[in-house]
Amino acid sequence: MTKNIDWANLGFGYIKTDYRYVSNYKDGSWDEGTLSTDETITLNESAGVLQYAQTCFEGMKAYRTVDNKVVCFRPDMNAKRMADTCKRLEMPVLPEEKFIDAVIQTVKANIDWVPPYGTGAALYLRPYMFAYNAVIGVKPATEFQFRIFATPVGAYFKGGTTGVALRVPDFDRAAPRGTGHVKAGLNYAMSLHPVVEAHKQGYAENLYLDSATRTNVEETGGANVIFVTKDNTVVTPKSNTILPSITRRSLMYVAEKYLGLKTEERVIPYSEVKEFKECALCGTAAVLSPVGRIDNNGESIHFDYNSQGIGEVTKKLYDTLVGIQLGKIEAPEGWIRVVE
Ligand code: PLP
Ligand code: COI
């Protein structure tokens, strides 16, 4: 029985669900993995994750479709990205089949927490890995734990009819090259102070520029960015210091193959942003959230969506992507993994 929750008004927060998946890596191999009801973790005081932040995560969602199936969107892409991150962090790779099996087990075990179709909510899945054993010299741990928990979520950004507001901060932030979600270093931990400042000033997020030259658009703290030009080309920043968003890659495919639009992944100088007619943030959590305004040291760029709250091309992209995820539009081969 689906849980009795006010799905339509659900925010983006942690809600404890029934089961989480746990697998341990020791002596060079992963154990079989199991489902656990215990949401707590006890660690040695010198565990590698606590001392040197040897840890990473992924983010993905399970959806209930129009024909009442439960599906995941491109979990193989999350498995591949996490493998890249693990290699960069000297962590063991979890084989792709094991990752996907763990995802399916976690969703099945928490099936009552998958929001009903049409509520706008989804079951967010957080696969993550961390260094378990004690280390004190600066070196990788030898034992690791991989987990997935599930939590039902609603919208990440609430832009209303004007879209979300961003600011260009005086802070640098870049993801280490070739990685996914790395928590410490230049990524999430370092984005916490600028995002607190942004929220105090009334902005939803920071739009970071590249750290090397501070001239080109990168991404925000929790989402990539796309723009639409006046002649309806979908443009997104080319950079190897942003998180390689699966949603963004999917949107660029949808733009080209479903909507017949031109797409470009290229360096985007901030000076060009005022020429664009639409801007939106994309990601698993963000989905595709329209941006209404960007402020940069006293200068504002406005995107006017004629009180629709969303640009024309952004709306088509959103409807097609979400339509694919919810089983209303036929998906490209391999994008939808049916859980049950
Ligand atoms: N950029 C950052 C910093 C993120 O945290 C996320 C969220 O996962 C994204 C981009 C979007 O990536 P994806 O579309 O794979 O969820
Ligand atoms: C996601 O969209 O999955 C993310 O990782 C964003 C997150 C920081 C909430």
CSV table of C-alpha atoms and ligand atoms in Angstrom, one decimal:
chain,number,residue,atom,x,y,z
A,1,MET,CA,0.0,0.0,0.0
A,2,THR,CA,1.4,3.4,-1.0
A,3,LYS,CA,2.1,5.6,2.0
A,4,ASN,CA,-0.3,8.2,3.0
A,5,ILE,CA,1.7,11.4,2.3
A,6,ASP,CA,0.7,14.8,0.9
A,7,TRP,CA,2.7,14.0,-2.2
A,8,ALA,CA,1.8,17.2,-4.1
A,9,ASN,CA,3.3,19.4,-1.3
A,10,LEU,CA,6.3,17.3,-0.6
A,11,GLY,CA,9.6,19.3,-0.5
A,12,PHE,CA,13.1,18.0,-1.0
A,13,GLY,CA,14.2,16.6,2.3
A,14,TYR,CA,15.2,13.3,4.0
A,15,ILE,CA,12.4,11.0,5.1
A,16,LYS,CA,13.5,7.7,6.5
A,17,THR,CA,12.2,4.8,4.5
A,18,ASP,CA,12.0,1.1,5.4
A,19,TYR,CA,15.1,-0.4,3.8
A,20,ARG,CA,18.6,0.6,2.6
A,21,TYR,CA,21.1,-1.5,0.6
A,22,VAL,CA,24.5,-2.2,2.2
A,23,SER,CA,27.6,-3.9,0.7
A,24,ASN,CA,31.1,-4.1,2.1
A,25,TYR,CA,34.4,-4.2,0.3
A,26,LYS,CA,37.2,-6.0,2.1
A,27,ASP,CA,40.3,-8.0,1.1
A,28,GLY,CA,39.9,-6.9,-2.5
A,29,SER,CA,36.3,-7.9,-3.1
A,30,TRP,CA,32.6,-6.9,-2.5
A,31,ASP,CA,30.4,-9.1,-0.4
A,32,GLU,CA,27.0,-10.1,-1.6
A,33,GLY,CA,25.2,-7.1,-0.2
A,34,THR,CA,22.0,-7.0,1.9
A,35,LEU,CA,19.0,-4.9,2.8
A,36,SER,CA,18.9,-3.4,6.2
A,37,THR,CA,16.4,-1.5,8.3
A,38,ASP,CA,19.1,0.3,10.3
A,39,GLU,CA,19.6,3.9,9.0
A,40,THR,CA,22.6,4.5,11.3
A,41,ILE,CA,26.3,3.9,10.7
A,42,THR,CA,29.0,3.4,13.4
A,43,LEU,CA,32.5,4.3,12.3
A,44,ASN,CA,36.0,4.2,13.7
A,45,GLU,CA,37.2,7.7,14.8
A,46,SER,CA,40.0,7.5,12.1
A,47,ALA,CA,37.9,6.1,9.3
A,48,GLY,CA,39.1,7.4,5.9
A,49,VAL,CA,35.8,9.1,5.2
A,50,LEU,CA,36.1,11.2,8.4
A,51,GLN,CA,39.7,12.1,8.0
A,52,TYR,CA,40.3,12.6,4.3
A,53,ALA,CA,36.7,12.6,3.0
A,54,GLN,CA,37.3,9.6,0.8
A,55,THR,CA,33.7,9.3,-0.3
A,56,CYS,CA,31.4,10.0,-3.2
A,57,PHE,CA,27.7,9.7,-4.2
A,58,GLU,CA,25.2,9.5,-7.0
A,59,GLY,CA,21.6,10.8,-7.3
A,60,MET,CA,18.8,9.2,-9.3
A,61,LYS,CA,15.0,8.7,-9.1
A,62,ALA,CA,12.4,6.0,-9.4
A,63,TYR,CA,9.0,7.0,-10.9
A,64,ARG,CA,5.6,5.6,-11.2
A,65,THR,CA,4.5,5.7,-14.8
A,66,VAL,CA,1.2,6.4,-16.5
A,67,ASP,CA,0.6,2.6,-16.8
A,68,ASN,CA,1.4,2.1,-13.1
A,69,LYS,CA,4.8,0.6,-13.5
A,70,VAL,CA,7.8,1.6,-11.3
A,71,VAL,CA,10.8,2.5,-13.4
A,72,CYS,CA,14.3,4.0,-13.0
A,73,PHE,CA,15.9,6.4,-15.5
A,74,ARG,CA,19.2,5.4,-17.0
A,75,PRO,CA,20.7,3.8,-13.9
A,76,ASP,CA,23.6,2.4,-16.0
A,77,MET,CA,24.8,6.1,-16.5
A,78,ASN,CA,24.9,6.6,-12.7
A,79,ALA,CA,26.9,3.3,-12.4
A,80,LYS,CA,29.4,4.5,-15.0
A,81,ARG,CA,29.8,8.0,-13.5
A,82,MET,CA,30.3,6.6,-10.0
A,83,ALA,CA,33.0,4.2,-11.4
A,84,ASP,CA,34.8,7.3,-12.9
A,85,THR,CA,34.6,9.1,-9.5
A,86,CYS,CA,35.8,6.0,-7.6
A,87,LYS,CA,38.8,5.6,-9.8
A,88,ARG,CA,39.8,9.3,-9.3
A,89,LEU,CA,39.4,8.9,-5.5
A,90,GLU,CA,41.3,5.6,-5.2
A,91,MET,CA,38.1,3.7,-4.3
A,92,PRO,CA,37.0,0.3,-5.6
A,93,VAL,CA,34.6,0.3,-8.5
A,94,LEU,CA,31.2,-1.4,-7.9
A,95,PRO,CA,30.5,-3.4,-11.0
A,96,GLU,CA,27.7,-2.0,-13.1
A,97,GLU,CA,25.4,-5.1,-12.8
A,98,LYS,CA,25.8,-5.0,-9.0
A,99,PHE,CA,25.0,-1.3,-8.9
A,100,ILE,CA,21.8,-1.8,-11.0
A,101,ASP,CA,20.8,-4.8,-9.0
A,102,ALA,CA,21.3,-2.8,-5.7
A,103,VAL,CA,19.1,0.0,-7.2
A,104,ILE,CA,16.4,-2.5,-8.1
A,105,GLN,CA,16.5,-4.2,-4.7
A,106,THR,CA,16.3,-0.8,-2.9
A,107,VAL,CA,13.3,0.4,-4.9
A,108,LYS,CA,11.4,-2.9,-4.6
A,109,ALA,CA,12.0,-3.0,-0.8
A,110,ASN,CA,10.6,0.5,-0.5
A,111,ILE,CA,7.9,0.2,-3.2
A,112,ASP,CA,5.2,1.7,-0.9
A,113,TRP,CA,7.3,4.9,-0.8
A,114,VAL,CA,7.2,5.4,-4.6
A,115,PRO,CA,4.8,8.4,-5.1
A,116,PRO,CA,1.7,7.9,-7.2
A,117,TYR,CA,1.7,8.9,-10.9
A,118,GLY,CA,0.9,12.5,-11.6
A,119,THR,CA,1.8,14.0,-8.2
A,120,GLY,CA,5.1,15.5,-9.4
A,121,ALA,CA,6.9,13.6,-6.6
A,122,ALA,CA,9.5,10.7,-7.1
A,123,LEU,CA,11.5,8.3,-5.0
A,124,TYR,CA,15.0,9.8,-4.8
A,125,LEU,CA,17.8,7.3,-4.5
A,126,ARG,CA,21.2,8.1,-3.1
A,127,PRO,CA,23.9,5.6,-3.9
A,128,TYR,CA,27.1,6.4,-2.0
A,129,MET,CA,30.5,4.9,-1.0
A,130,PHE,CA,32.9,5.7,1.8
A,131,ALA,CA,36.2,4.7,3.2
A,132,TYR,CA,35.5,2.5,6.2
A,133,ASN,CA,38.7,1.5,8.0
A,134,ALA,CA,41.1,3.6,10.0
A,135,VAL,CA,43.8,5.5,8.2
A,136,ILE,CA,46.1,8.1,9.6
A,137,GLY,CA,48.8,8.7,6.9
A,138,VAL,CA,47.4,10.4,3.9
A,139,LYS,CA,46.6,7.3,1.9
A,140,PRO,CA,43.6,5.4,0.6
A,141,ALA,CA,41.6,3.1,3.0
A,142,THR,CA,41.4,-0.6,2.1
A,143,GLU,CA,37.8,-1.2,3.3
A,144,PHE,CA,34.8,0.5,1.9
A,145,GLN,CA,31.0,0.5,2.3
A,146,PHE,CA,28.5,1.1,-0.5
A,147,ARG,CA,25.0,2.0,0.4
A,148,ILE,CA,21.8,3.2,-1.3
A,149,PHE,CA,19.0,4.8,0.6
A,150,ALA,CA,15.7,6.0,-0.8
A,151,THR,CA,13.6,9.0,0.2
A,152,PRO,CA,10.5,10.4,-1.5
A,153,VAL,CA,11.0,14.0,-2.8
A,154,GLY,CA,9.1,16.8,-4.4
A,155,ALA,CA,10.4,19.8,-6.3
A,156,TYR,CA,14.0,21.0,-5.6
A,157,PHE,CA,13.5,24.6,-6.9
A,158,LYS,CA,10.3,26.6,-6.5
A,159,GLY,CA,10.5,29.2,-9.2
A,160,GLY,CA,6.8,30.2,-9.3
A,161,THR,CA,5.8,32.2,-12.4
A,162,THR,CA,9.0,34.2,-12.7
A,163,GLY,CA,11.6,31.4,-12.6
A,164,VAL,CA,14.4,31.1,-10.0
A,165,ALA,CA,17.0,33.8,-9.4
A,166,LEU,CA,20.7,33.1,-9.5
A,167,ARG,CA,23.7,35.2,-8.6
A,168,VAL,CA,27.3,35.0,-9.9
A,169,PRO,CA,29.3,34.7,-6.7
A,170,ASP,CA,32.9,35.8,-5.9
A,171,PHE,CA,33.6,32.2,-5.0
A,172,ASP,CA,35.3,29.6,-7.2
A,173,ARG,CA,33.9,26.1,-7.4
A,174,ALA,CA,34.9,23.3,-9.7
A,175,ALA,CA,34.4,19.6,-9.7
A,176,PRO,CA,37.7,17.7,-10.0
A,177,ARG,CA,38.1,16.7,-13.6
A,178,GLY,CA,36.5,13.5,-14.8
A,179,THR,CA,34.4,12.9,-11.7
A,180,GLY,CA,30.8,12.8,-10.5
A,181,HIS,CA,29.7,13.8,-7.1
A,182,VAL,CA,32.8,14.4,-4.9
A,183,LYS,CA,31.8,15.8,-1.6
A,184,ALA,CA,34.9,17.6,-0.3
A,185,GLY,CA,37.7,19.5,-2.0
A,186,LEU,CA,36.3,21.9,-4.6
A,187,ASN,CA,32.8,20.4,-4.8
A,188,TYR,CA,29.9,20.2,-2.4
A,189,ALA,CA,31.5,21.1,0.9
A,190,MET,CA,33.1,24.2,-0.6
A,191,SER,CA,29.7,25.2,-2.1
A,192,LEU,CA,28.0,25.3,1.3
A,193,HIS,CA,29.1,28.8,2.3
A,194,PRO,CA,28.4,30.4,-1.0
A,195,VAL,CA,24.9,28.8,-1.1
A,196,VAL,CA,24.0,30.0,2.4
A,197,GLU,CA,25.1,33.5,1.4
A,198,ALA,CA,23.0,33.2,-1.9
A,199,HIS,CA,19.9,32.1,0.0
A,200,LYS,CA,20.3,35.0,2.5
A,201,GLN,CA,20.3,37.4,-0.4
A,202,GLY,CA,17.2,35.8,-1.9
A,203,TYR,CA,18.8,33.7,-4.7
A,204,ALA,CA,18.0,30.0,-5.3
A,205,GLU,CA,21.6,29.2,-6.3
A,206,ASN,CA,25.0,30.4,-7.4
A,207,LEU,CA,26.0,30.4,-11.1
A,208,TYR,CA,29.7,29.6,-11.0
A,209,LEU,CA,32.2,30.8,-13.5
A,210,ASP,CA,35.3,28.8,-14.5
A,211,SER,CA,38.0,29.0,-11.8
A,212,ALA,CA,40.8,29.5,-14.2
A,213,THR,CA,39.7,32.6,-16.0
A,214,ARG,CA,36.4,33.6,-14.3
A,215,THR,CA,34.9,34.4,-17.7
A,216,ASN,CA,33.0,31.3,-18.7
A,217,VAL,CA,29.7,29.8,-17.4
A,218,GLU,CA,30.1,26.5,-15.5
A,219,GLU,CA,27.1,25.3,-13.5
A,220,THR,CA,25.3,25.9,-10.2
A,221,GLY,CA,25.9,24.1,-6.9
A,222,GLY,CA,23.4,21.3,-7.6
A,223,ALA,CA,22.5,21.5,-11.3
A,224,ASN,CA,23.9,22.1,-14.8
A,225,VAL,CA,22.6,25.0,-16.9
A,226,ILE,CA,21.2,25.2,-20.4
A,227,PHE,CA,20.4,28.2,-22.6
A,228,VAL,CA,18.2,28.7,-25.6
A,229,THR,CA,19.4,31.2,-28.3
A,230,LYS,CA,17.1,33.6,-30.2
A,231,ASP,CA,17.0,31.1,-33.1
A,232,ASN,CA,16.1,28.2,-30.8
A,233,THR,CA,19.5,26.5,-30.5
A,234,VAL,CA,19.9,24.7,-27.2
A,235,VAL,CA,23.4,25.6,-25.8
A,236,THR,CA,25.2,24.2,-22.8
A,237,PRO,CA,28.6,24.8,-21.3
A,238,LYS,CA,31.5,22.6,-22.4
A,239,SER,CA,33.8,22.2,-19.4
A,240,ASN,CA,35.6,19.3,-17.7
A,241,THR,CA,35.2,20.9,-14.3
A,242,ILE,CA,31.5,20.6,-14.1
A,243,LEU,CA,29.5,17.6,-13.0
A,244,PRO,CA,28.6,15.6,-16.2
A,245,SER,CA,24.8,15.6,-15.8
A,246,ILE,CA,22.8,12.7,-17.1
A,247,THR,CA,19.7,14.9,-17.3
A,248,ARG,CA,21.7,17.4,-19.5
A,249,ARG,CA,23.0,14.6,-21.8
A,250,SER,CA,19.4,13.3,-22.1
A,251,LEU,CA,18.0,16.8,-22.8
A,252,MET,CA,20.5,17.5,-25.5
A,253,TYR,CA,19.5,14.2,-27.1
A,254,VAL,CA,15.8,15.0,-26.8
A,255,ALA,CA,16.3,18.5,-28.3
A,256,GLU,CA,18.0,17.0,-31.3
A,257,LYS,CA,16.2,13.7,-31.9
A,258,TYR,CA,12.7,14.4,-30.6
A,259,LEU,CA,12.3,18.2,-31.2
A,260,GLY,CA,14.6,18.6,-34.2
A,261,LEU,CA,16.5,21.5,-32.6
A,262,LYS,CA,20.1,22.4,-33.1
A,263,THR,CA,22.3,21.8,-30.0
A,264,GLU,CA,25.8,23.0,-29.1
A,265,GLU,CA,28.0,22.1,-26.2
A,266,ARG,CA,30.6,24.8,-26.2
A,267,VAL,CA,32.5,27.3,-24.0
A,268,ILE,CA,30.0,30.1,-23.1
A,269,PRO,CA,31.5,33.4,-22.0
A,270,TYR,CA,29.3,35.1,-19.3
A,271,SER,CA,29.3,38.1,-21.6
A,272,GLU,CA,27.1,36.1,-24.1
A,273,VAL,CA,24.4,35.2,-21.5
A,274,LYS,CA,22.4,38.4,-22.1
A,275,GLU,CA,21.9,37.4,-25.8
A,276,PHE,CA,20.0,34.2,-24.8
A,277,LYS,CA,16.2,34.1,-24.6
A,278,GLU,CA,15.8,31.2,-22.2
A,279,CYS,CA,17.8,29.7,-19.3
A,280,ALA,CA,17.1,26.7,-17.1
A,281,LEU,CA,18.8,24.5,-14.5
A,282,CYS,CA,18.8,20.7,-15.1
A,283,GLY,CA,19.5,17.7,-13.0
A,284,THR,CA,17.9,14.8,-11.3
A,285,ALA,CA,16.7,17.0,-8.4
A,286,ALA,CA,16.2,20.2,-10.5
A,287,VAL,CA,14.5,18.3,-13.4
A,288,LEU,CA,14.4,21.4,-15.7
A,289,SER,CA,13.8,24.6,-13.7
A,290,PRO,CA,13.4,27.9,-15.5
A,291,VAL,CA,15.8,30.7,-14.5
A,292,GLY,CA,14.2,34.2,-14.5
A,293,ARG,CA,17.1,36.4,-13.5
A,294,ILE,CA,20.9,36.3,-13.0
A,295,ASP,CA,22.7,39.0,-11.0
A,296,ASN,CA,26.4,39.7,-11.4
A,297,ASN,CA,28.0,42.5,-9.4
A,298,GLY,CA,25.0,44.9,-9.8
A,299,GLU,CA,24.2,43.9,-13.3
A,300,SER,CA,21.0,41.9,-14.0
A,301,ILE,CA,20.0,39.7,-16.9
A,302,HIS,CA,16.3,39.0,-17.1
A,303,PHE,CA,14.6,36.2,-19.0
A,304,ASP,CA,11.0,37.1,-19.6
A,305,TYR,CA,8.6,34.2,-20.1
A,306,ASN,CA,5.5,36.3,-20.6
A,307,SER,CA,4.0,35.3,-17.3
A,308,GLN,CA,4.0,31.6,-18.5
A,309,GLY,CA,6.8,31.0,-16.0
A,310,ILE,CA,8.7,28.9,-18.5
A,311,GLY,CA,10.2,29.5,-21.9
A,312,GLU,CA,8.7,27.9,-25.0
A,313,VAL,CA,11.6,25.6,-25.8
A,314,THR,CA,12.3,24.9,-22.1
A,315,LYS,CA,8.6,23.7,-21.9
A,316,LYS,CA,9.0,21.4,-24.9
A,317,LEU,CA,12.2,20.0,-23.5
A,318,TYR,CA,10.6,19.5,-20.0
A,319,ASP,CA,7.4,17.9,-21.4
A,320,THR,CA,9.3,15.5,-23.6
A,321,LEU,CA,11.9,14.4,-20.9
A,322,VAL,CA,9.3,14.0,-18.2
A,323,GLY,CA,7.0,12.3,-20.7
A,324,ILE,CA,9.7,9.7,-21.4
A,325,GLN,CA,10.4,9.2,-17.7
A,326,LEU,CA,6.7,8.7,-16.9
A,327,GLY,CA,6.0,6.4,-19.8
A,328,LYS,CA,3.9,8.8,-21.8
A,329,ILE,CA,6.4,9.1,-24.7
A,330,GLU,CA,8.4,6.2,-26.1
A,331,ALA,CA,11.9,6.2,-24.6
A,332,PRO,CA,15.2,5.7,-26.5
A,333,GLU,CA,16.4,2.2,-26.2
A,334,GLY,CA,17.8,1.4,-22.8
A,335,TRP,CA,16.7,4.6,-21.0
A,336,ILE,CA,14.0,3.1,-18.9
A,337,ARG,CA,14.7,0.2,-16.5
A,338,VAL,CA,11.4,-1.4,-15.2
A,339,VAL,CA,11.6,-2.3,-11.6
A,340,GLU,CA,8.1,-3.8,-11.3
B,1,PLP,N1,25.6,19.4,-11.2
B,1,PLP,C1,25.7,19.2,-9.9
B,1,PLP,C2,26.7,19.9,-9.1
B,1,PLP,C3,24.8,18.2,-9.3
B,1,PLP,O1,24.8,18.0,-8.0
B,1,PLP,C4,23.9,17.5,-10.1
B,1,PLP,C5,23.0,16.6,-9.5
B,1,PLP,O2,23.1,15.4,-9.6
B,1,PLP,C6,23.9,17.8,-11.4
B,1,PLP,C7,24.7,18.7,-12.0
B,1,PLP,C8,22.9,17.1,-12.4
B,1,PLP,O3,23.3,15.8,-12.7
B,1,PLP,P1,22.3,14.7,-13.0
B,1,PLP,O4,21.5,15.2,-14.2
B,1,PLP,O5,23.1,13.5,-13.4
B,1,PLP,O6,21.4,14.5,-11.8
B,2,COI,C1,20.9,15.4,-7.9
B,2,COI,O1,20.2,16.1,-8.7
B,2,COI,O2,20.8,14.2,-7.8
B,2,COI,C2,21.8,16.1,-7.0
B,2,COI,O3,22.9,15.5,-6.7
B,2,COI,C3,21.5,17.4,-6.6
B,2,COI,C4,21.7,17.4,-5.1
B,2,COI,C5,22.9,18.1,-4.7
B,2,COI,C6,20.5,17.4,-4.3
